[in-house]
Coordinates of C-alpha atoms and ligand atoms in Angstrom, one line a residue:
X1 CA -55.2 -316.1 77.4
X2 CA -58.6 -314.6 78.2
X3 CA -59.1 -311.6 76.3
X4 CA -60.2 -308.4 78.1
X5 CA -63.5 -307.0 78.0
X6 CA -64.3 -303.8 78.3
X7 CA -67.2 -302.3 80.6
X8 CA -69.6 -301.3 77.9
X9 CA -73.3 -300.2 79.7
X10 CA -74.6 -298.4 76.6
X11 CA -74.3 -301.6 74.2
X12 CA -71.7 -299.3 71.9
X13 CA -70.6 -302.8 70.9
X14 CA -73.5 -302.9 68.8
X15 CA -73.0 -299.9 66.5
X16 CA -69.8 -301.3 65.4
X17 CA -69.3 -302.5 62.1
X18 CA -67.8 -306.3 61.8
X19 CA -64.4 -304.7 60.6
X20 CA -64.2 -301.9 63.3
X21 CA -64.9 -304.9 66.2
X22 CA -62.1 -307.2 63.9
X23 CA -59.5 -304.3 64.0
X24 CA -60.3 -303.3 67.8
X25 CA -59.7 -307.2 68.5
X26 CA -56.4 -307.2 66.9
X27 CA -55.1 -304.4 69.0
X28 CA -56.9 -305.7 72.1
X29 CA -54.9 -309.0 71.6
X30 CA -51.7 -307.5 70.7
X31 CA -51.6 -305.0 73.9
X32 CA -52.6 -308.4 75.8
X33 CA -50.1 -310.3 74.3
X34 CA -47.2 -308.1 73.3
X35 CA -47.5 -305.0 75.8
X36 CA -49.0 -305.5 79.0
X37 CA -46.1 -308.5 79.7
X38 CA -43.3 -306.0 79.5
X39 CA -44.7 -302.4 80.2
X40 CA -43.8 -302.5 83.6
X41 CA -40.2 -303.5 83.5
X42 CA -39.6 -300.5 80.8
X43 CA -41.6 -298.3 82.7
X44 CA -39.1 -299.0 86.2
X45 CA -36.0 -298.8 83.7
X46 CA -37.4 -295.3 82.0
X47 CA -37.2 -296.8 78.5
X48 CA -39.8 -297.4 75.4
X49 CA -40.0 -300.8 74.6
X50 CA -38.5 -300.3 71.1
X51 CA -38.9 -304.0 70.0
X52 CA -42.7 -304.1 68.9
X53 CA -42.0 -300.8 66.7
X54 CA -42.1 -303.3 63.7
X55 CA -45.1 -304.9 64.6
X56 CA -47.3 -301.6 65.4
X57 CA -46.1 -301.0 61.3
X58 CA -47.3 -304.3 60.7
X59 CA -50.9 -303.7 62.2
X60 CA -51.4 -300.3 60.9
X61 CA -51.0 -298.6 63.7
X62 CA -48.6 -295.4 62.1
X63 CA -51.0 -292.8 60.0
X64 CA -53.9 -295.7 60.7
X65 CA -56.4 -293.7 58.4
X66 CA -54.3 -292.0 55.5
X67 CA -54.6 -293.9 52.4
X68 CA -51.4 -294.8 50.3
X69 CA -47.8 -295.2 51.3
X70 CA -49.0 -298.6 53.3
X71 CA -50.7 -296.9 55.3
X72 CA -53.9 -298.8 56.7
X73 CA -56.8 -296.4 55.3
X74 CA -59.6 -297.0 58.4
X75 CA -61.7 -295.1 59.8
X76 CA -61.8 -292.8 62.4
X77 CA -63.9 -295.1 64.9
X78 CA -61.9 -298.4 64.2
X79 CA -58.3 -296.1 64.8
X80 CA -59.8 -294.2 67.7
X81 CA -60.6 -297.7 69.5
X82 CA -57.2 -299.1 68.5
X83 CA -56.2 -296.3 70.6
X84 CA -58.2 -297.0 73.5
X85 CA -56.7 -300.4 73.2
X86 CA -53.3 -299.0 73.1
X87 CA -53.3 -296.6 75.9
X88 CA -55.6 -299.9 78.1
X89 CA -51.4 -300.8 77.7
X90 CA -49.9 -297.5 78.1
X91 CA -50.1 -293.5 77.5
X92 CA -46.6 -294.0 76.3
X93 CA -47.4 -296.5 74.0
X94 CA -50.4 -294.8 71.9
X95 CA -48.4 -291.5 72.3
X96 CA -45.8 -293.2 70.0
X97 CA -48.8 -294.0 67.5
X98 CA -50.3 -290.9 67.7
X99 CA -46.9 -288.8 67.1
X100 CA -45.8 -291.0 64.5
X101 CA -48.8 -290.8 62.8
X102 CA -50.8 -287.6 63.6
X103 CA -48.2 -285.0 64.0
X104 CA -45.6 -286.7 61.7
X105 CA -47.2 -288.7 58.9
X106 CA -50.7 -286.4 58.5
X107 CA -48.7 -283.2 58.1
X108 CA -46.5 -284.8 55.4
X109 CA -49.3 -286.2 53.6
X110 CA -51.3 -283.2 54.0
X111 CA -48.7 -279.8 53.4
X112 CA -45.7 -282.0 52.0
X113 CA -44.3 -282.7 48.2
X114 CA -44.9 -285.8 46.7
X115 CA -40.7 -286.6 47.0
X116 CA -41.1 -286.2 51.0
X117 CA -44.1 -288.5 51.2
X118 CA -42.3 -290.9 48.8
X119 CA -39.4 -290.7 51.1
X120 CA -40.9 -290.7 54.8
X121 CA -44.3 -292.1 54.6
X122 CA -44.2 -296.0 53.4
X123 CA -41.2 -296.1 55.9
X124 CA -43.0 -294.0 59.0
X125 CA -46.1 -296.4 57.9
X126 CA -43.7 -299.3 58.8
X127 CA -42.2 -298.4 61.8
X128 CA -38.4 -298.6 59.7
X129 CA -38.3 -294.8 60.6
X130 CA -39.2 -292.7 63.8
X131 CA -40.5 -289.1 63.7
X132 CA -41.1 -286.5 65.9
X133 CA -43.2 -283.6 66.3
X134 CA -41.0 -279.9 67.7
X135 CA -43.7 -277.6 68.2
X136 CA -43.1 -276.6 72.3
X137 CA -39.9 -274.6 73.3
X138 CA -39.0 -274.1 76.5
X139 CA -40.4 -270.7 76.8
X140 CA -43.4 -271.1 74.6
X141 CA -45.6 -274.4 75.5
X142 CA -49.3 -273.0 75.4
X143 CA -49.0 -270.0 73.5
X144 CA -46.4 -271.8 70.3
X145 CA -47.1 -268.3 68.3
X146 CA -44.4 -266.4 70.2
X147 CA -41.7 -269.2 69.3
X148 CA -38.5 -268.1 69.0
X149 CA -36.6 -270.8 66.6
X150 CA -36.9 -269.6 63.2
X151 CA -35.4 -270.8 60.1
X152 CA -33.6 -268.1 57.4
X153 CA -33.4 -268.7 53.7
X154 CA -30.3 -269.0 52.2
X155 CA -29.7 -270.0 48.9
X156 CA -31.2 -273.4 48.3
X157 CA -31.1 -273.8 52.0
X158 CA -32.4 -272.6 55.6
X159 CA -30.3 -272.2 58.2
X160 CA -32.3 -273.2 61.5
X161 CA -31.7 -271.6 65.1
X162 CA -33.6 -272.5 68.6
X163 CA -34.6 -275.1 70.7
X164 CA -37.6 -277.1 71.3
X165 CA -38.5 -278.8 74.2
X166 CA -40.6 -281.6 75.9
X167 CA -40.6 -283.8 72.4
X168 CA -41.6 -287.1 72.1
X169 CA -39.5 -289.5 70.9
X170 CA -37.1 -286.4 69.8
X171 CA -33.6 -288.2 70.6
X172 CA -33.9 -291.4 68.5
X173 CA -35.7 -290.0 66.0
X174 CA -34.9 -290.0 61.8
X175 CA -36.5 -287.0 61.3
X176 CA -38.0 -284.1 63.4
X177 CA -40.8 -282.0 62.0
X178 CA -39.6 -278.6 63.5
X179 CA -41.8 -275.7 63.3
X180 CA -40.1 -272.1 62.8
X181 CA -40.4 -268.3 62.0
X182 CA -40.1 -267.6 58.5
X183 CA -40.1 -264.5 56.8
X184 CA -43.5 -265.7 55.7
X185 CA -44.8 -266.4 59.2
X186 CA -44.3 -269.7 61.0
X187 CA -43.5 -273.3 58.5
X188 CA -42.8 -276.6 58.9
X189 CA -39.0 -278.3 58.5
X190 CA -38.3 -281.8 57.9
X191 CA -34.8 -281.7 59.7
X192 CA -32.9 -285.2 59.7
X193 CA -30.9 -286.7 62.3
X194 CA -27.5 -286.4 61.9
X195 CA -28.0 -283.1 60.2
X196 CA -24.9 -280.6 61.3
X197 CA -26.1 -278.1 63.9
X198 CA -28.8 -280.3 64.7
X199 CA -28.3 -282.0 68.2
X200 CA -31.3 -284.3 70.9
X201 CA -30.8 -285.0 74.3
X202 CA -33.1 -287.0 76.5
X203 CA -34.9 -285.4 79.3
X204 CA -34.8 -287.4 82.3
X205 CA -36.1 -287.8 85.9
X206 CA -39.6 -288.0 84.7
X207 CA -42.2 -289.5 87.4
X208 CA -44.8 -289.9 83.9
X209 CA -44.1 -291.1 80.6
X210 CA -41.5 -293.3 82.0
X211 CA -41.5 -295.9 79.3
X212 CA -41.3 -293.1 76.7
X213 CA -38.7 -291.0 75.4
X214 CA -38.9 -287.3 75.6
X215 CA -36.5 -285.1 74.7
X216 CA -35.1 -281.4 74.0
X217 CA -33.9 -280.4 70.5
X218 CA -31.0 -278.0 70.1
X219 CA -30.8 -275.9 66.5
X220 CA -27.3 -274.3 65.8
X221 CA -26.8 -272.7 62.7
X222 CA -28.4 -276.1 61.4
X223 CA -28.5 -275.8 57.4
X224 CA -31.1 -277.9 55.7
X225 CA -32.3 -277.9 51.7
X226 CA -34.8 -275.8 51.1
X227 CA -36.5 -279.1 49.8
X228 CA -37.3 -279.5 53.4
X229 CA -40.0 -277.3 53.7
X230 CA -43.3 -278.3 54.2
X231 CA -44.3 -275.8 50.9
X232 CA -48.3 -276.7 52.1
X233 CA -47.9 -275.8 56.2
X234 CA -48.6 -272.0 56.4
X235 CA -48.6 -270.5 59.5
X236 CA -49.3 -272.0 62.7
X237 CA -52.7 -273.0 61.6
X238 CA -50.9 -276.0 59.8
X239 CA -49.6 -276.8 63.2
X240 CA -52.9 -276.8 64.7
X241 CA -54.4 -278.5 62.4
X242 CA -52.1 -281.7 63.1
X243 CA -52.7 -281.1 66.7
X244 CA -56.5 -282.1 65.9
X245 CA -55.5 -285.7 64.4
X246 CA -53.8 -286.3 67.5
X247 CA -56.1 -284.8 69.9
X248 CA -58.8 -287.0 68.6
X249 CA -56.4 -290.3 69.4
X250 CA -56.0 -288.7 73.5
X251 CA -60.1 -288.4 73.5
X252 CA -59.9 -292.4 72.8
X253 CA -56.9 -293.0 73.9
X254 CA -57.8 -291.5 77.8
X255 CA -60.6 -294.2 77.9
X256 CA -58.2 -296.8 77.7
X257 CA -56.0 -296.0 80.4
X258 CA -59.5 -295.3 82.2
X259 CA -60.7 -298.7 81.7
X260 CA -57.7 -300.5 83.2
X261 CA -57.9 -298.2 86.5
X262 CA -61.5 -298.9 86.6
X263 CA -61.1 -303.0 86.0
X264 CA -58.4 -302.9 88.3
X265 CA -60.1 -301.5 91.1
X266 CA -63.5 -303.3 90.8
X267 CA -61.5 -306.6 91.0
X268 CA -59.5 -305.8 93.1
X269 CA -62.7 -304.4 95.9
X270 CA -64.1 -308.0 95.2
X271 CA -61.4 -309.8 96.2
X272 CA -59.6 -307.3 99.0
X273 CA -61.3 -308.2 102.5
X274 CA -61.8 -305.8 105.0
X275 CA -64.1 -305.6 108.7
X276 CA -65.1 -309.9 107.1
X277 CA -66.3 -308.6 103.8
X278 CA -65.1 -307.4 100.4
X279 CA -64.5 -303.9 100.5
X280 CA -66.7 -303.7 97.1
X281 CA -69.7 -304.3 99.6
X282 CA -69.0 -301.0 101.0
X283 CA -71.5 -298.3 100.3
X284 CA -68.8 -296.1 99.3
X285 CA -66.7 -298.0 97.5
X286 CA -69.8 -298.4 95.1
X287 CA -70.2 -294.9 94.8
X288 CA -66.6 -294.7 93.5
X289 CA -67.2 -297.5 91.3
X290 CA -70.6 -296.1 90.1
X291 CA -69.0 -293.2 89.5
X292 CA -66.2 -294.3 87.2
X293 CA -68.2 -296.6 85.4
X294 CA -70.5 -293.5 84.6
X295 CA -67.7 -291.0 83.0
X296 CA -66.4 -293.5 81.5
X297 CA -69.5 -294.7 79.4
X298 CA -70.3 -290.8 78.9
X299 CA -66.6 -290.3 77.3
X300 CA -67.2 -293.5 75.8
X301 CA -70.2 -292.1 74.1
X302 CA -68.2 -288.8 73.1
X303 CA -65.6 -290.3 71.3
X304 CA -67.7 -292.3 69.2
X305 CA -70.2 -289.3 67.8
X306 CA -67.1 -287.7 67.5
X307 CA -65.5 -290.2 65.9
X308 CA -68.0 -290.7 63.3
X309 CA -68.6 -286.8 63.2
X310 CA -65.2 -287.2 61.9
X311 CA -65.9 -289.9 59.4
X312 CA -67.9 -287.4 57.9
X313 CA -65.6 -284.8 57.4
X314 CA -67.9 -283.0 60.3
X315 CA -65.9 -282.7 63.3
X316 CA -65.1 -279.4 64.4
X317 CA -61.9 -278.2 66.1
X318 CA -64.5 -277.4 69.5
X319 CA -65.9 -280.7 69.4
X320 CA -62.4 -282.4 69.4
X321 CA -61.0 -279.8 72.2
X322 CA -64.2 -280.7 74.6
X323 CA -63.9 -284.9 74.1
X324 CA -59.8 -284.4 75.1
X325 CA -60.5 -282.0 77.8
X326 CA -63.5 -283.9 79.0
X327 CA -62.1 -287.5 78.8
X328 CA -58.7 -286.7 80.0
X329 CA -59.9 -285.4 83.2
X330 CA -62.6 -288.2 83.4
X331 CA -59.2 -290.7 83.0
X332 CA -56.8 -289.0 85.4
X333 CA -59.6 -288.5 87.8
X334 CA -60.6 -292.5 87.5
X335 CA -57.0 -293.8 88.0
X336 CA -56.5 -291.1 91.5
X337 CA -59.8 -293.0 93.0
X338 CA -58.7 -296.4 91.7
X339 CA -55.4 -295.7 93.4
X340 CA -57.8 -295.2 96.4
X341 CA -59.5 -298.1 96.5
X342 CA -56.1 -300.1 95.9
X343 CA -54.9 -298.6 99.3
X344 CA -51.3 -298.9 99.5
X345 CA -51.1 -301.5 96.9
X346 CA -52.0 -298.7 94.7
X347 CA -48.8 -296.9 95.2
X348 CA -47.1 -300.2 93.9
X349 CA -46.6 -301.2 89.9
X350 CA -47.6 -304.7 90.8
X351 CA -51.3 -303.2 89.4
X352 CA -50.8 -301.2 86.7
X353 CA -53.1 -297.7 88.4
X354 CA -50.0 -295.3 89.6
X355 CA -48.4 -295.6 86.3
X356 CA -51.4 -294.8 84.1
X357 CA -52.3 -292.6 87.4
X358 CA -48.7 -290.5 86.7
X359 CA -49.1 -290.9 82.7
X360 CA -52.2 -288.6 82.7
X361 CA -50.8 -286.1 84.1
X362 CA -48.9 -285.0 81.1
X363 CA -52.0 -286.4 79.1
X364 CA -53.9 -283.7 80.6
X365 CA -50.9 -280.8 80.1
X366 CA -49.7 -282.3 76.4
X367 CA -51.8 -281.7 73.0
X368 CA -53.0 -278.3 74.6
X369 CA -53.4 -278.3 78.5
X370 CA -56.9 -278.7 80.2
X371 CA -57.0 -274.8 80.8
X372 CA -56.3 -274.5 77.3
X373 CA -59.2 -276.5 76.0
X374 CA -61.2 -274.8 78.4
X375 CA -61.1 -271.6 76.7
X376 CA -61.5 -272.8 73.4
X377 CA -65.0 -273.7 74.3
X378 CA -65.0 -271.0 76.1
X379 CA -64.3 -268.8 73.0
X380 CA -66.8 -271.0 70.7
X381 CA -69.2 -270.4 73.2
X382 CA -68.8 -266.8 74.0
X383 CA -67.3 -265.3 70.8
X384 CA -64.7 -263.6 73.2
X385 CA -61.3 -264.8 73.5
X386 CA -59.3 -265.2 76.9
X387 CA -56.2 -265.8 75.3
X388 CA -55.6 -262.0 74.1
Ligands
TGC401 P1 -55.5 -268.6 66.7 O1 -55.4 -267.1 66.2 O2 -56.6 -269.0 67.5 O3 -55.3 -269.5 65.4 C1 -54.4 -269.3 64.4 C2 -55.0 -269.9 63.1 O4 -55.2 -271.3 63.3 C3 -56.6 -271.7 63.2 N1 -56.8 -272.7 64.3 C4 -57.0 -274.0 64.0 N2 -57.1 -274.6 62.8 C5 -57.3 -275.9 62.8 N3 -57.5 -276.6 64.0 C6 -57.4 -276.0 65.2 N4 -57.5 -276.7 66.3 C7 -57.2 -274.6 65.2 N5 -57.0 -273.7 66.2 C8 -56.8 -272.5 65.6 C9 -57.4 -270.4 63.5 O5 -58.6 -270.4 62.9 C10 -56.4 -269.4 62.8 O6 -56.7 -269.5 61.5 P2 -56.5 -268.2 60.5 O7 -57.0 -268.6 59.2 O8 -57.4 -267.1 61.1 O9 -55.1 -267.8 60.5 O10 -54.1 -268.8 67.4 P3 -53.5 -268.4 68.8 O11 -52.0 -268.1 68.6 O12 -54.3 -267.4 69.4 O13 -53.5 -269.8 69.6 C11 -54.7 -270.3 70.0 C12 -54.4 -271.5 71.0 C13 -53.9 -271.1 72.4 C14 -55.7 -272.3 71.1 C15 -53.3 -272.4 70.4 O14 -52.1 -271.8 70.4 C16 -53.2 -273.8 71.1 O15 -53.9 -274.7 70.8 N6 -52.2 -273.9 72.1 C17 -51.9 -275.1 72.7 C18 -50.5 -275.6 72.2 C19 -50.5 -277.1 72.0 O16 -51.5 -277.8 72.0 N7 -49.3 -277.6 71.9 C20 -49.1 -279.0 71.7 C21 -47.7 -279.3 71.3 S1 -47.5 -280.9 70.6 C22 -47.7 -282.0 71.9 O17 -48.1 -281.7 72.9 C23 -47.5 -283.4 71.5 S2 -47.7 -284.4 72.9 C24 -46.9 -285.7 72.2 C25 -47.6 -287.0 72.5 O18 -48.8 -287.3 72.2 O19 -46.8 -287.8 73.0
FAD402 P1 -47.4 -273.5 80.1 O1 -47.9 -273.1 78.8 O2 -46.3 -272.7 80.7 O3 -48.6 -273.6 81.1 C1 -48.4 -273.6 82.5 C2 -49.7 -273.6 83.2 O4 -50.4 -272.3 82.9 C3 -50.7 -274.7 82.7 O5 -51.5 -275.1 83.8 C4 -51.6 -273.9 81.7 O6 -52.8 -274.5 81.5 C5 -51.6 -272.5 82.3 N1 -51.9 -271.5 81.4 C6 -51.2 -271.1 80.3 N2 -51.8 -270.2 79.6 C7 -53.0 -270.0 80.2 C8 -54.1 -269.1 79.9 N3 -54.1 -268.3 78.9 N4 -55.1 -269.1 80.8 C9 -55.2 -270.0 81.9 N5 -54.1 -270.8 82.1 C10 -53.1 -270.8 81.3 N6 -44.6 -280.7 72.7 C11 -44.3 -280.8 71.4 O7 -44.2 -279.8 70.6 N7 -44.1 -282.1 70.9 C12 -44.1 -283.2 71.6 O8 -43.9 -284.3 71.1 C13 -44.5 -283.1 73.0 N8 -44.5 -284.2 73.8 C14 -44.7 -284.0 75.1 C15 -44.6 -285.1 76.0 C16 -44.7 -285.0 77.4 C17 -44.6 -286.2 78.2 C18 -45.1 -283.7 77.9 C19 -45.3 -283.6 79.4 C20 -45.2 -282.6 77.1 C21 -45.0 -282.7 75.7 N9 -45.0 -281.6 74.8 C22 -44.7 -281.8 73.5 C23 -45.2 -280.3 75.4 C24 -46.6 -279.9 75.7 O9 -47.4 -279.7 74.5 C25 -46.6 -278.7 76.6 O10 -46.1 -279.1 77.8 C26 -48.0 -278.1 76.7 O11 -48.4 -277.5 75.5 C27 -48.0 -277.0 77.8 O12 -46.9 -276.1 77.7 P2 -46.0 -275.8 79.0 O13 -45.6 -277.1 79.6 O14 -45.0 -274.9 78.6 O15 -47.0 -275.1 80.1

């Protein structure tokens, strides 16, 4: 099998080290080989395709750059390409990495005890467990300070009541990370499935995120050991702080999905005839070409100073909000003029552009929405907040 290559006008190729290209490869050849064959069937039957879990643990691809627990320990550049690579296959698929591992694993390595990492991480790391990350509810999605779940001490236990909604992976997951109101302000709970009181249903009817499972979470009375808690997550600035890891895997991520619009659509215009000549001979065509080719080698450029930014402990929250805004936009706004240029066979999953197309839509609304990013540079920039 010919292995893709990605458009690449600014020669980033060439500031990759040997085992950042090698670990970018890998992915590129597993999406190729194990994802891209099957993503469309799951996607028409509204289903994750569960069976190459095992072998995402196997190539590092769960909590990619914590250290310990088998987890992979590379850097930020080398993870942030295997994300582009991942999401080339589908949002659905790199959302799975970047729950797993950025709002499940990093919080547990970061605020947990040493008995929750020993019990969750080497089998997160592996794929052998699922977690997931309850931080919306359904009346709290952009603003998650007013949440309304909250957890009461009792003895050596809390006793959880609420609901969160819109969670990835939430119904067949081993354990939910489920942020509540405290006494002390808002914490993180590792809640376990099967847990009495505790109850997942699957949300259906999506037209995006087809081949991935989102669900709602139900809290009744739900007692858990006090052991649960996260004793290192206070407030909702723990929260947020997870939010960032995974952030930073949608500003690579996006690119992928970007990528596969963009190659789509350029062979497709070479090959579709129209008036006795390929429609990519049309002057505007070209321009919609031209322009996709540009976004996408200026987000391209983003998420790697970002990514080594964050390589040296440098990256800031701002800098992290802009390259998701920025390149989730660019993404979404690649696939609807690749879906364009496919005519009506864009509307069709015999080319993979409405699906991405309908993925980043909840790409741009998830991990904070568009707006929201907005005004977090807008606050960084102006010292005044919008939000109050
Ligand atoms: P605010 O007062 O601004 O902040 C509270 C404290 O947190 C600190 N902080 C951060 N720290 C680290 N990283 C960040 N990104 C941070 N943002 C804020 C802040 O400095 C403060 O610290 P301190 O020491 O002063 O207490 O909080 P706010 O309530 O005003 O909220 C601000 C706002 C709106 C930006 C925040 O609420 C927000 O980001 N809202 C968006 C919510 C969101 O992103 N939800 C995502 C849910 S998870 C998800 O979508 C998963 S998708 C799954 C998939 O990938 O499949
Ligand atoms: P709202 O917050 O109600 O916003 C509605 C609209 O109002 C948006 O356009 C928004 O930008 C705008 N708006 C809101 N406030 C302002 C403002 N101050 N100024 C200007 N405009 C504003 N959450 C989790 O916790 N865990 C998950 O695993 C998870 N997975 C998800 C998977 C999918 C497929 C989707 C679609 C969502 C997921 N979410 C998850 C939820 C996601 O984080 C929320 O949908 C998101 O934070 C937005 O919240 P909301 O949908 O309630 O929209």
């Amino acid at each position: 099998m010919k292995r893709f290559e990605h458009l690449d006008l600014y020669g980033i190729e060439n500031l990759l080290s040997p085992e950042e290209k090698m670990i970018r490869d890998t992915v590129r050849d597993f999406v190729d080989r194990e994802v891209l064959p099957v993503i469309e069937e799951h996607h028409r039957e509204g289903r994750f395709p569960m069976h190459i879990v095992p072998r995402m643990g196997e190539l590092g691809l769960f909590g990619s750059t914590l250290t310990g627990y088998g987890c992979a320990g590379i850097n930020s550049v080398a993870y942030g390409l295997a994300m582009t690579e991942l999401e080339r296959g589908d949002s659905g698929v790199r959302s799975f990495s970047s729950v797993q591992g950025g709002l499940v694993m990093y919080p547990i390595y970061t605020f947990g005890t040493d008995e929750q990492k020993e019990r969750w991480l080497p089998r997160l790391a592996r794929g052998e467990a699922v977690g997931c990350f309850g931080l919306t509810e359904p009346d709290f999605g952009s603003n998650p300070a007013g949440m309304r779940t909250r957890a009461v001490r009792d003895g050596d236990s809390y006793v959880l009541n609420g609901a969160k909604m819109w969670i990835t992976n939430g119904h067949i997951a081993d354990v939910a990370l489920v942020w509540a109101r405290t006494e002390e302000g808002i914490q993180g709970f590792l809640v376990e499935k099967g847990t009495p009181g505790f109850s997942a249903r699957e949300i259906k009817g999506k037209f995006s995120f087809r081949a991935s499972f989102t669900s709602e979470l139900s809290f009744e009375d739900c007692r858990i050991p006090a052991a649960n808690r996260l004793p290192g997550a206070k407030g909702l600035k723990a929260a947020l702080q997870s939010l960032n890891q995974a952030r930073y895997s949608i500003a690579w991520g996006s690119i992928g999905a970007a990528l596969a619009c963009f190659h789509a659509a350029l062979d497709y215009s070479k090959e579709r005839v129209q008036f006795d000549r390929p429609i990519a001979g049309f002057q505007l065509i070209q321009e919609k070409l031209v322009w996709m080719a540009t976004e996408i080698t200026k987000a391209q450029l983003l998420a790697y100073q970002l990514g080594r930014l964050k390589d040296q402990g440098r990256a800031e929250p701002v800098q992290i909000s802009m390259a998701k805004m920025n390149n989730v936009a660019m993404a979404l706004e690649t696939a609807r003029t690749a879906r364009e240029i496919l005519g009506a066979n864009g509307i069709s999953d015999e080319y993979p552009v409405i699906r991405h197309m309908c993925n980043l839509e909840s790409v741009k609304t998830y991990e904070g929405t568009h707006q929201i990013h907005t005004l977090i540079i807008g606050q960084h920039l102006t010292g005044l907040s919008a939000f109050q």
